[in-house]
PDB file of C-alpha atoms in Angstrom:
ATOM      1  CA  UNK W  30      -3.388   6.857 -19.645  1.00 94.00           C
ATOM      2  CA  UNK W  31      -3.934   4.500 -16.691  1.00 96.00           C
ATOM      3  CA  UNK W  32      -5.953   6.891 -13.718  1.00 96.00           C
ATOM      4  CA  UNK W  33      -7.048   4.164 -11.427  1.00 97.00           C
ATOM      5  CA  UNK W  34      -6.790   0.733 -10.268  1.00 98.00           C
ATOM      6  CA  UNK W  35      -8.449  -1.701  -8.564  1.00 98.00           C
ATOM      7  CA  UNK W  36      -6.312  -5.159  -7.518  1.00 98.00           C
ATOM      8  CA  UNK W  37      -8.918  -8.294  -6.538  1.00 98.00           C
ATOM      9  CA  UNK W  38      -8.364 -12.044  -5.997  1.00 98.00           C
ATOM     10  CA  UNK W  39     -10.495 -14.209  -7.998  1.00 97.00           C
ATOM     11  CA  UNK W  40     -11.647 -17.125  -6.140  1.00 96.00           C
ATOM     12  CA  UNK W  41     -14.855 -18.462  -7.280  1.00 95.00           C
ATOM     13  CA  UNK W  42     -15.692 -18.344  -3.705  1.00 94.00           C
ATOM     14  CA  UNK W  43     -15.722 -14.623  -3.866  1.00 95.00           C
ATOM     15  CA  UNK W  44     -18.898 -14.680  -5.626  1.00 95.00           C
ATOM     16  CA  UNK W  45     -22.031 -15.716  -3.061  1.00 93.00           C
ATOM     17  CA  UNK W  46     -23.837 -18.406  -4.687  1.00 91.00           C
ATOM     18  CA  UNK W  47     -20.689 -19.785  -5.613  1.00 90.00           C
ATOM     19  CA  UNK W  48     -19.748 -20.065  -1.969  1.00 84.00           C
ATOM     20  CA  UNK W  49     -23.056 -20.706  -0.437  1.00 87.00           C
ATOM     21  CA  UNK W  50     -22.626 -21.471   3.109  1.00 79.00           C
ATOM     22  CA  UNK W  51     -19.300 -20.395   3.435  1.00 76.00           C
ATOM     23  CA  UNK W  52     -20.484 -17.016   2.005  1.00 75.00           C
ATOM     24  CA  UNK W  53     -19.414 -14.842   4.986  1.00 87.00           C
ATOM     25  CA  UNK W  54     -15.702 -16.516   5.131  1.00 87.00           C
ATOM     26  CA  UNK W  55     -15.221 -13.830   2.786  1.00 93.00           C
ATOM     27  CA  UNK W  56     -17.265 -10.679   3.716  1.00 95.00           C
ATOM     28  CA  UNK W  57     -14.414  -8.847   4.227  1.00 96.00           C
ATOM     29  CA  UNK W  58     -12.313  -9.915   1.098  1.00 97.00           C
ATOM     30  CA  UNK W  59     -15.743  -9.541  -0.984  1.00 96.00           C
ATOM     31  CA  UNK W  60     -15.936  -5.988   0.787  1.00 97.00           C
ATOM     32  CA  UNK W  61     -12.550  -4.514   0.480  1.00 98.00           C
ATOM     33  CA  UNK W  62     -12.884  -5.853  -3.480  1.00 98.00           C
ATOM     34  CA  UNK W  63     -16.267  -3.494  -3.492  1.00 98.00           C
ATOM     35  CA  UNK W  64     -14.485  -0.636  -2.296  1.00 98.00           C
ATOM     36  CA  UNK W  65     -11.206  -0.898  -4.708  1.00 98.00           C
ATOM     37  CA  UNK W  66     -14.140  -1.049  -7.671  1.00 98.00           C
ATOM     38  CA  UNK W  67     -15.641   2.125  -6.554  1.00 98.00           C
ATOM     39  CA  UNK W  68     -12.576   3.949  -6.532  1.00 98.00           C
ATOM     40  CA  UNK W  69     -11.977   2.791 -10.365  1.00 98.00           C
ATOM     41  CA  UNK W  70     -15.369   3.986 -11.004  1.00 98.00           C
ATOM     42  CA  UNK W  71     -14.535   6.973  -9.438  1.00 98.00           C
ATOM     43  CA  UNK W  72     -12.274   8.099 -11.287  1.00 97.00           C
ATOM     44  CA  UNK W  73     -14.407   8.341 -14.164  1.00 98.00           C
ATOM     45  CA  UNK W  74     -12.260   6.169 -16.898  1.00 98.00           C
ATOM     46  CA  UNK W  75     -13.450   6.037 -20.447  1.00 98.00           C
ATOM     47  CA  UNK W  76     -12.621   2.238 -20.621  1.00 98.00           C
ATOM     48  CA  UNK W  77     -11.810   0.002 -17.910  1.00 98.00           C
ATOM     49  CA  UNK W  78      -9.999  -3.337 -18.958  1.00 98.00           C
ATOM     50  CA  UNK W  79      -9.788  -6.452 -16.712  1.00 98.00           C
ATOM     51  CA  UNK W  80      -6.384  -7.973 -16.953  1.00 98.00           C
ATOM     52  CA  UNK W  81      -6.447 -11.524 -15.365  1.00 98.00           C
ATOM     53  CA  UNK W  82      -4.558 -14.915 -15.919  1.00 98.00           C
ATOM     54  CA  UNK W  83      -5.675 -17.677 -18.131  1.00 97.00           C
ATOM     55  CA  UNK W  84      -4.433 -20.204 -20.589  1.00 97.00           C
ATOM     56  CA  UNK W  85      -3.210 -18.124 -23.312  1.00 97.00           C
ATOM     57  CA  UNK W  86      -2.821 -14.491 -24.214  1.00 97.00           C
ATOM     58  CA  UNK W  87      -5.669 -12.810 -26.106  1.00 97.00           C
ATOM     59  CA  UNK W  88      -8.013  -9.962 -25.678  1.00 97.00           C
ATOM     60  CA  UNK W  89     -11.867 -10.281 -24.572  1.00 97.00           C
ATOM     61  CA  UNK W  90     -13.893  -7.792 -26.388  1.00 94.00           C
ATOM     62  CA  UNK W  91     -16.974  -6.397 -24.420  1.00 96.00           C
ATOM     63  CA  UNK W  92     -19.948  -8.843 -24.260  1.00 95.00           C
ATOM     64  CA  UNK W  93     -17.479 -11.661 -24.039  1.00 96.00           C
ATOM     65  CA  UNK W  94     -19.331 -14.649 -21.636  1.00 96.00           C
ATOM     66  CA  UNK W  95     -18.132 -16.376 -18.742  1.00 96.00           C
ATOM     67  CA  UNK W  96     -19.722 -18.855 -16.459  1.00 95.00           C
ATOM     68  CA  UNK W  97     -19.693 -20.539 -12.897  1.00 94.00           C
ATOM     69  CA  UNK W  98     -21.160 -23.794 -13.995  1.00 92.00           C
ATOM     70  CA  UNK W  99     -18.041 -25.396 -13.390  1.00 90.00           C
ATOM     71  CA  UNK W 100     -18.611 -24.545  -9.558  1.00 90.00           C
ATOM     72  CA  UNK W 101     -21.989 -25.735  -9.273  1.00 88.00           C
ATOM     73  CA  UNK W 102     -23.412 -22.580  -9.781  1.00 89.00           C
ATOM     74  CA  UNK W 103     -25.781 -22.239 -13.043  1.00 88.00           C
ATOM     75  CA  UNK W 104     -24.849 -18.696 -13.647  1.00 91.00           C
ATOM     76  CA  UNK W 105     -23.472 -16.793 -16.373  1.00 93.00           C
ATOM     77  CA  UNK W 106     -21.516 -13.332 -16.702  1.00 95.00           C
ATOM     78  CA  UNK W 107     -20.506 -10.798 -19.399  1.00 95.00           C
ATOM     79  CA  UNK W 108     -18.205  -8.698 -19.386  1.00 97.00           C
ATOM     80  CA  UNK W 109     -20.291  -5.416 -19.803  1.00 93.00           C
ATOM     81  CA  UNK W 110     -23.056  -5.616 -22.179  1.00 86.00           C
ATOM     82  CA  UNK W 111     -22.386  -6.432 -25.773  1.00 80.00           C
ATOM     83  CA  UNK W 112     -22.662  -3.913 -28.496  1.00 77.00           C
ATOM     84  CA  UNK W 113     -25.919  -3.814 -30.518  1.00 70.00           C
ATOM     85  CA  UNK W 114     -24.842  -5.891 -33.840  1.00 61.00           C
ATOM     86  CA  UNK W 115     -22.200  -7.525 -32.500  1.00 64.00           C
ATOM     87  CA  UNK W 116     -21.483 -11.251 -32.976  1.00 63.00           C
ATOM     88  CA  UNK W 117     -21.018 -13.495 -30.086  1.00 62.00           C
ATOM     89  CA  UNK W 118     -17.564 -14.089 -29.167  1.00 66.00           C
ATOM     90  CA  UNK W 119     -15.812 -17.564 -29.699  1.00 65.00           C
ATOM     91  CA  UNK W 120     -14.169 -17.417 -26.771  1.00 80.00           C
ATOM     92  CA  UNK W 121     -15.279 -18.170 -22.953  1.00 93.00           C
ATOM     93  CA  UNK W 122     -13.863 -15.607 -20.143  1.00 97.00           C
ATOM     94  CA  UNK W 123     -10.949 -17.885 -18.025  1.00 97.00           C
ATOM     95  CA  UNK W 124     -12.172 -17.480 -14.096  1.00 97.00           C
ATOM     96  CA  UNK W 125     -10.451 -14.183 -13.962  1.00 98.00           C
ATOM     97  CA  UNK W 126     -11.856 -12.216 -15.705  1.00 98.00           C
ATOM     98  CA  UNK W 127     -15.335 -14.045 -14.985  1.00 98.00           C
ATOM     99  CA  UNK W 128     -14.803 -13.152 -11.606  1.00 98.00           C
ATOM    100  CA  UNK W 129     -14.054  -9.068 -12.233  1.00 98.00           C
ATOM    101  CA  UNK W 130     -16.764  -8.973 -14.754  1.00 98.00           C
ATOM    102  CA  UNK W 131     -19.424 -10.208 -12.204  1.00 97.00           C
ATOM    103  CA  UNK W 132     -17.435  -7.482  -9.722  1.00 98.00           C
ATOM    104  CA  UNK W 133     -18.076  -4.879 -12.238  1.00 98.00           C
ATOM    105  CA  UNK W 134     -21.637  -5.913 -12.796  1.00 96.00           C
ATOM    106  CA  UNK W 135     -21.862  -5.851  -8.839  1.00 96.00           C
ATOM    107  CA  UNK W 136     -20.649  -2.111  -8.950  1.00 97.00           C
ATOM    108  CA  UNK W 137     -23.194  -1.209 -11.579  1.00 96.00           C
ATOM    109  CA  UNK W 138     -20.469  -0.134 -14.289  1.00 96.00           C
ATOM    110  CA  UNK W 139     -22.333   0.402 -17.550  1.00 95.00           C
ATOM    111  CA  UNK W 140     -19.341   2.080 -19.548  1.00 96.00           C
ATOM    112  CA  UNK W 141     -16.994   0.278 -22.258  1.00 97.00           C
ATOM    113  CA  UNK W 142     -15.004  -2.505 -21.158  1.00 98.00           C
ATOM    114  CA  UNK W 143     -12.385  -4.907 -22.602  1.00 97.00           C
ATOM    115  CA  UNK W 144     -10.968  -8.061 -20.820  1.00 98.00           C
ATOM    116  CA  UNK W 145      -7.116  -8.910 -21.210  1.00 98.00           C
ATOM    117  CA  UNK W 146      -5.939 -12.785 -20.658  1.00 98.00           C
ATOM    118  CA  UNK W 147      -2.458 -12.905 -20.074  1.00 98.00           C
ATOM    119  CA  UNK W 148      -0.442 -16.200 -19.437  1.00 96.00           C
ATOM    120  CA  UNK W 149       1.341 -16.570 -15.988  1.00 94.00           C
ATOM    121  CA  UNK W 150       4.918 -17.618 -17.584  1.00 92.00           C
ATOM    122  CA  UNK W 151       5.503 -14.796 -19.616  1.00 93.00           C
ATOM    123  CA  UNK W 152       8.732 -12.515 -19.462  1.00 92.00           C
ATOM    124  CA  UNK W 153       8.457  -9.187 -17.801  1.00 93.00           C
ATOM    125  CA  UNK W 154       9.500  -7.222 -20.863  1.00 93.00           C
ATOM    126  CA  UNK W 155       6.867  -8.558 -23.048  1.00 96.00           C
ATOM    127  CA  UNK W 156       4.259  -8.257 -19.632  1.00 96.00           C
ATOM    128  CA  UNK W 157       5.343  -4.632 -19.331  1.00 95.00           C
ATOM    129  CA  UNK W 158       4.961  -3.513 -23.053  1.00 96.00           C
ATOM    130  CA  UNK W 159       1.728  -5.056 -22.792  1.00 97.00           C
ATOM    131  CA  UNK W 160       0.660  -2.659 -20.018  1.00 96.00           C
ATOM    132  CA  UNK W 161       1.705   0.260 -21.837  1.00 96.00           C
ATOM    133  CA  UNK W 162      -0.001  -0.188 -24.634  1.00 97.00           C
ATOM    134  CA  UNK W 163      -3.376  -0.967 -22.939  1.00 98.00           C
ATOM    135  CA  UNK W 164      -3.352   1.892 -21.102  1.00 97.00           C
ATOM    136  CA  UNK W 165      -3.106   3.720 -23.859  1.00 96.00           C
ATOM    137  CA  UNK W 166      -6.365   2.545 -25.491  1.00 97.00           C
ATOM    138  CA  UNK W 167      -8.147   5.721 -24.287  1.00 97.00           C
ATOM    139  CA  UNK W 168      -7.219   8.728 -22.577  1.00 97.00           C
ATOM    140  CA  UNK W 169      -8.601   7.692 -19.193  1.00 97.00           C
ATOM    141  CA  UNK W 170      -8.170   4.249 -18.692  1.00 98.00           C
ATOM    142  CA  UNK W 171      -8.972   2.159 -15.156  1.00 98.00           C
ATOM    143  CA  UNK W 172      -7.682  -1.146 -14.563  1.00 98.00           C
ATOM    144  CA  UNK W 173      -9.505  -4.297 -12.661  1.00 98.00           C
ATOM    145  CA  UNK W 174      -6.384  -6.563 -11.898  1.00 98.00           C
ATOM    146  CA  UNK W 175      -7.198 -10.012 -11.130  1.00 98.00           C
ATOM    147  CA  UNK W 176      -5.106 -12.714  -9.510  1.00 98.00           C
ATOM    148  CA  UNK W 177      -3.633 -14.504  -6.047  1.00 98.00           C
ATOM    149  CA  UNK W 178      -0.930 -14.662  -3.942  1.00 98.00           C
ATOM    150  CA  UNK W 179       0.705 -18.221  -2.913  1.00 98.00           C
ATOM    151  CA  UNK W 180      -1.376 -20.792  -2.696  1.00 97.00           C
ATOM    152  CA  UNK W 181       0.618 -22.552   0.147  1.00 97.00           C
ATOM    153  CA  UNK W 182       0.219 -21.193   3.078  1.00 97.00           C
ATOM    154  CA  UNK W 183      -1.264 -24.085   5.128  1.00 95.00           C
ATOM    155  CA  UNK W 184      -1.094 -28.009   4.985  1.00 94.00           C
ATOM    156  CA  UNK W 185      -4.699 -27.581   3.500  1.00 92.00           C
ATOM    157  CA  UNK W 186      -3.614 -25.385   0.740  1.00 91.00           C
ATOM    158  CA  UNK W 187      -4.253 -25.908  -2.703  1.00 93.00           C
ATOM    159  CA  UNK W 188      -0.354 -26.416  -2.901  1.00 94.00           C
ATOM    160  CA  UNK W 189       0.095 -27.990   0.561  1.00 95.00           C
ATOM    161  CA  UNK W 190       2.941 -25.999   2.574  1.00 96.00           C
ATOM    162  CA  UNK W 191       5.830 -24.222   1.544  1.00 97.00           C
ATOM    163  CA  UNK W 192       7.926 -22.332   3.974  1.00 96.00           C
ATOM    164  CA  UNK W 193       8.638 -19.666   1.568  1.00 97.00           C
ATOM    165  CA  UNK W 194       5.067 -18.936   1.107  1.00 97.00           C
ATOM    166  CA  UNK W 195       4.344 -16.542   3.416  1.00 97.00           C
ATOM    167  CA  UNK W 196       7.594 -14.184   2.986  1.00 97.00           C
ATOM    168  CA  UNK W 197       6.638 -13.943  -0.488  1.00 98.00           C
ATOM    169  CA  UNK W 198       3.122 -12.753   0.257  1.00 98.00           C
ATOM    170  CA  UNK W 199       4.813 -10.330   2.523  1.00 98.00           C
ATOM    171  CA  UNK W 200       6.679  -9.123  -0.392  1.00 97.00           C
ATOM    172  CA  UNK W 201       3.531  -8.797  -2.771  1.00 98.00           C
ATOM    173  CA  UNK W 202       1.672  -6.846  -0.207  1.00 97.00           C
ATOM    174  CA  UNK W 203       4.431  -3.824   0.370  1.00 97.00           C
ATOM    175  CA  UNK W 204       4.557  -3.874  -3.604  1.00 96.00           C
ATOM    176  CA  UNK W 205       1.208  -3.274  -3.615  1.00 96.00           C
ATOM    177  CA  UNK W 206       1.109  -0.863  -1.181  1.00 95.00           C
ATOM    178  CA  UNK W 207       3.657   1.309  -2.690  1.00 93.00           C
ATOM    179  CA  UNK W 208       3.114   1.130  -6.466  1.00 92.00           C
ATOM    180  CA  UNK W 209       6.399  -1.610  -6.960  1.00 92.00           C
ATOM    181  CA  UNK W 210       8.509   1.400  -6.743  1.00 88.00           C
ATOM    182  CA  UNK W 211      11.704  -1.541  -5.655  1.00 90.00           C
ATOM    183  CA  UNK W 212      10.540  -3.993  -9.200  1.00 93.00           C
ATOM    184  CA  UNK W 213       9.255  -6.886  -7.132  1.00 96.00           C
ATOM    185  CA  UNK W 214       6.974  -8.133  -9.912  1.00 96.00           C
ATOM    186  CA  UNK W 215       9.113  -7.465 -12.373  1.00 94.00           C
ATOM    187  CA  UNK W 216      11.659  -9.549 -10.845  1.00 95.00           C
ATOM    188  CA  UNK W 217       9.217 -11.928  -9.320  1.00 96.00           C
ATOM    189  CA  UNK W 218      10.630 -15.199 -11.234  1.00 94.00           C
ATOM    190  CA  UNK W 219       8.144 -17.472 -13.282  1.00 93.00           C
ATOM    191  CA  UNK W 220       9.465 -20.657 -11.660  1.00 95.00           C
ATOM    192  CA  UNK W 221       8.967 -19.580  -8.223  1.00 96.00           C
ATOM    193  CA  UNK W 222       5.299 -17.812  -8.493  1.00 96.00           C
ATOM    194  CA  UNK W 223       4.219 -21.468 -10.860  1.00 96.00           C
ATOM    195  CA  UNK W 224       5.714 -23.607  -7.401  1.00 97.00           C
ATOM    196  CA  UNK W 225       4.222 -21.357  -5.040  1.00 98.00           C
ATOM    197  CA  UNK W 226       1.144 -21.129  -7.798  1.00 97.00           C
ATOM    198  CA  UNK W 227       0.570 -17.700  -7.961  1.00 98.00           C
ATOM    199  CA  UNK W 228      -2.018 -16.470 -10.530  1.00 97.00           C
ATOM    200  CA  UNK W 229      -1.380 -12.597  -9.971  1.00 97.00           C
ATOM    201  CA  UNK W 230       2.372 -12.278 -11.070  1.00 98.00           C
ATOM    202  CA  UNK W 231       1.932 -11.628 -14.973  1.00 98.00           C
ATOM    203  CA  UNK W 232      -1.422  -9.649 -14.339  1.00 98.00           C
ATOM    204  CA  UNK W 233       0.853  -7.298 -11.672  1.00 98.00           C
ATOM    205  CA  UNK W 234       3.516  -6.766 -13.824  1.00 97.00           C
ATOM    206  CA  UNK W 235       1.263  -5.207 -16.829  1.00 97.00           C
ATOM    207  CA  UNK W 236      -0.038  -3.141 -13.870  1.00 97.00           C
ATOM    208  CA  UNK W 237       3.421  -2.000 -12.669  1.00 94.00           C
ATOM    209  CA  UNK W 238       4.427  -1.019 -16.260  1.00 93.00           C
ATOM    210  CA  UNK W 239       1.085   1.084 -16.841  1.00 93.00           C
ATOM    211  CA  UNK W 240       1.442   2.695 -13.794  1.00 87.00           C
ATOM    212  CA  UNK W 241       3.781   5.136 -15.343  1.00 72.00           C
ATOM    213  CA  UNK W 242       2.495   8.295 -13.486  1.00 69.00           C
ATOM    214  CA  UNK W 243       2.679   8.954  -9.234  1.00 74.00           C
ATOM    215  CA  UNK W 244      -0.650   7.652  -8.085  1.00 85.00           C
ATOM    216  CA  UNK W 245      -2.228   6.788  -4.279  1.00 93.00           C
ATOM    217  CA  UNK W 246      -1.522   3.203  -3.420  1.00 95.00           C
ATOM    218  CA  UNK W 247      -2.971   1.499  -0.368  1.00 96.00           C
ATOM    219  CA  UNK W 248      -3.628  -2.287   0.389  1.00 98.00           C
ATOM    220  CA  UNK W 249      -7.394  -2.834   1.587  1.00 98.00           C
ATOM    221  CA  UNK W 250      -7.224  -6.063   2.343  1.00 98.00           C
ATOM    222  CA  UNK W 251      -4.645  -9.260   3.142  1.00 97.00           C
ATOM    223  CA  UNK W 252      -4.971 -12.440   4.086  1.00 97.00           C
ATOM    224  CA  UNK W 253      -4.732 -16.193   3.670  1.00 96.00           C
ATOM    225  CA  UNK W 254      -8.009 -17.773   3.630  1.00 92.00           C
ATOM    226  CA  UNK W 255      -7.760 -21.443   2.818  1.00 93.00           C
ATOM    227  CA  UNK W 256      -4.048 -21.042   2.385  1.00 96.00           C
ATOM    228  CA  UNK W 257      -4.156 -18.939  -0.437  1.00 97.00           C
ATOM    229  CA  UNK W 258      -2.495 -15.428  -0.501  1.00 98.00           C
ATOM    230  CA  UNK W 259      -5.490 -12.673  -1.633  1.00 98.00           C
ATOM    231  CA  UNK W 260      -4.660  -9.128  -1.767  1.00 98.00           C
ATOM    232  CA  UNK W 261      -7.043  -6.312  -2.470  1.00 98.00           C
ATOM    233  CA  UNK W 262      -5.521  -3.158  -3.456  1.00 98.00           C
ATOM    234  CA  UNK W 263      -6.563   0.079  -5.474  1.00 97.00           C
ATOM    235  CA  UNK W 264      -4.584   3.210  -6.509  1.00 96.00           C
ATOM    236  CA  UNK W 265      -6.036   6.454  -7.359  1.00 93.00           C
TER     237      UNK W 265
END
């Protein structure tokens, strides 16, 4: 049963070395992500599982690596520490779940931890039976949901502007703030959130489905840095 949530971007900026001088651009985003964490932790889960976007669907088992080498940065992440006798996984973390894992290492989590790669064009049906059934891997579960808004907000975007940018932010920030009780994500279509390139729609659907039970929602954090839509959120 899912008992917490946390809801992050996953820039690589986020992380400081990653971002170097522009380090404090994102204080507040890095901040508000801190705080989300801790109420996860809080909650005392007996598994937390970091649900993020990448190229194909598949689960990370804990220990799995990820890395910011592509950045610039020569520094490697796991996602939680890898059981004694355990081989080495085959498979590299996408940047979504290397980001939470290195915001779960930040937070000092220790406990079990599995890492779910989703792809962005996926149905909703499929999305929601997925979060169903991972929150029902243990009896407390917590979730680390990674992904962005638009990412055209501004003529310096990563997807230059698009008018409809912004009222589509709008619309992920009240569903985040009030547990999707209207089905935005799951009627957030695939062809709009891949031209407006957000990462966060298939991640926020598995959330909505696993949220099955009332829970505290409340948005920490919104804003467009750089053009791009990033939302932190937690429910409790």
């Amino acid at each position: 049963m899912l008992v917490a949530a946390a809801v992050c971007p996953c820039p690589p900026l986020l992380v400081p070395e990653v971002a170097a001088g522009a380090a404090p651009e994102l204080d507040a985003a890095r901040a508000a992500c801190d705080e989300a964490v801790r109420t996860v932790l809080a909650a005392r889960p007996d598994l937390i599982v970091v649900v993020g976007e990448g190229p194909v669907t598949r689960t990370h088992e804990q220990g799995a690596k990820g890395s910011f080498q592509p950045f610039g940065v020569d520094r490697e992440v796991r996602l939680g520490a890898a059981p004694e006798g355990a081989e080495a996984s085959a498979h590299r973390l996408p940047l979504s779940l290397t980001v939470g894992a290195w915001l779960l290492d930040r937070a000092g989590w220790t406990g079990p931890v599995a890492g779910y790669e989703v792809e962005g064009d996926r149905s909703w049906p499929t999305n929601g039976d997925d979060g169903v059934h991972l929150a029902a891997r243990a009896d407390r579960v917590g979730f680390l949901v990674m992904g962005d808004g638009t990412a055209c907000r501004s003529v310096k975007a990563p997807g230059y502007l698009d008018d409809r940018a912004e009222g589509v932010d709008a619309s992920i920030a009240l569903a985040l703030g009030n547990g999707d009780r209207d089905g935005f994500f799951a009627n957030l279509d695939e062809d709009l959130a891949r031209e407006l390139k957000i990462s966060g729609r298939s991640p926020w659907q598995i959330l909505t489905a696993a949220s099955e039970e009332d829970g505290n929602w409340r948005v920490l954090y919104e804003d467009a840095p750089y053009g791009v839509g990033y939302f932190v959120a937690d429910r409790s």
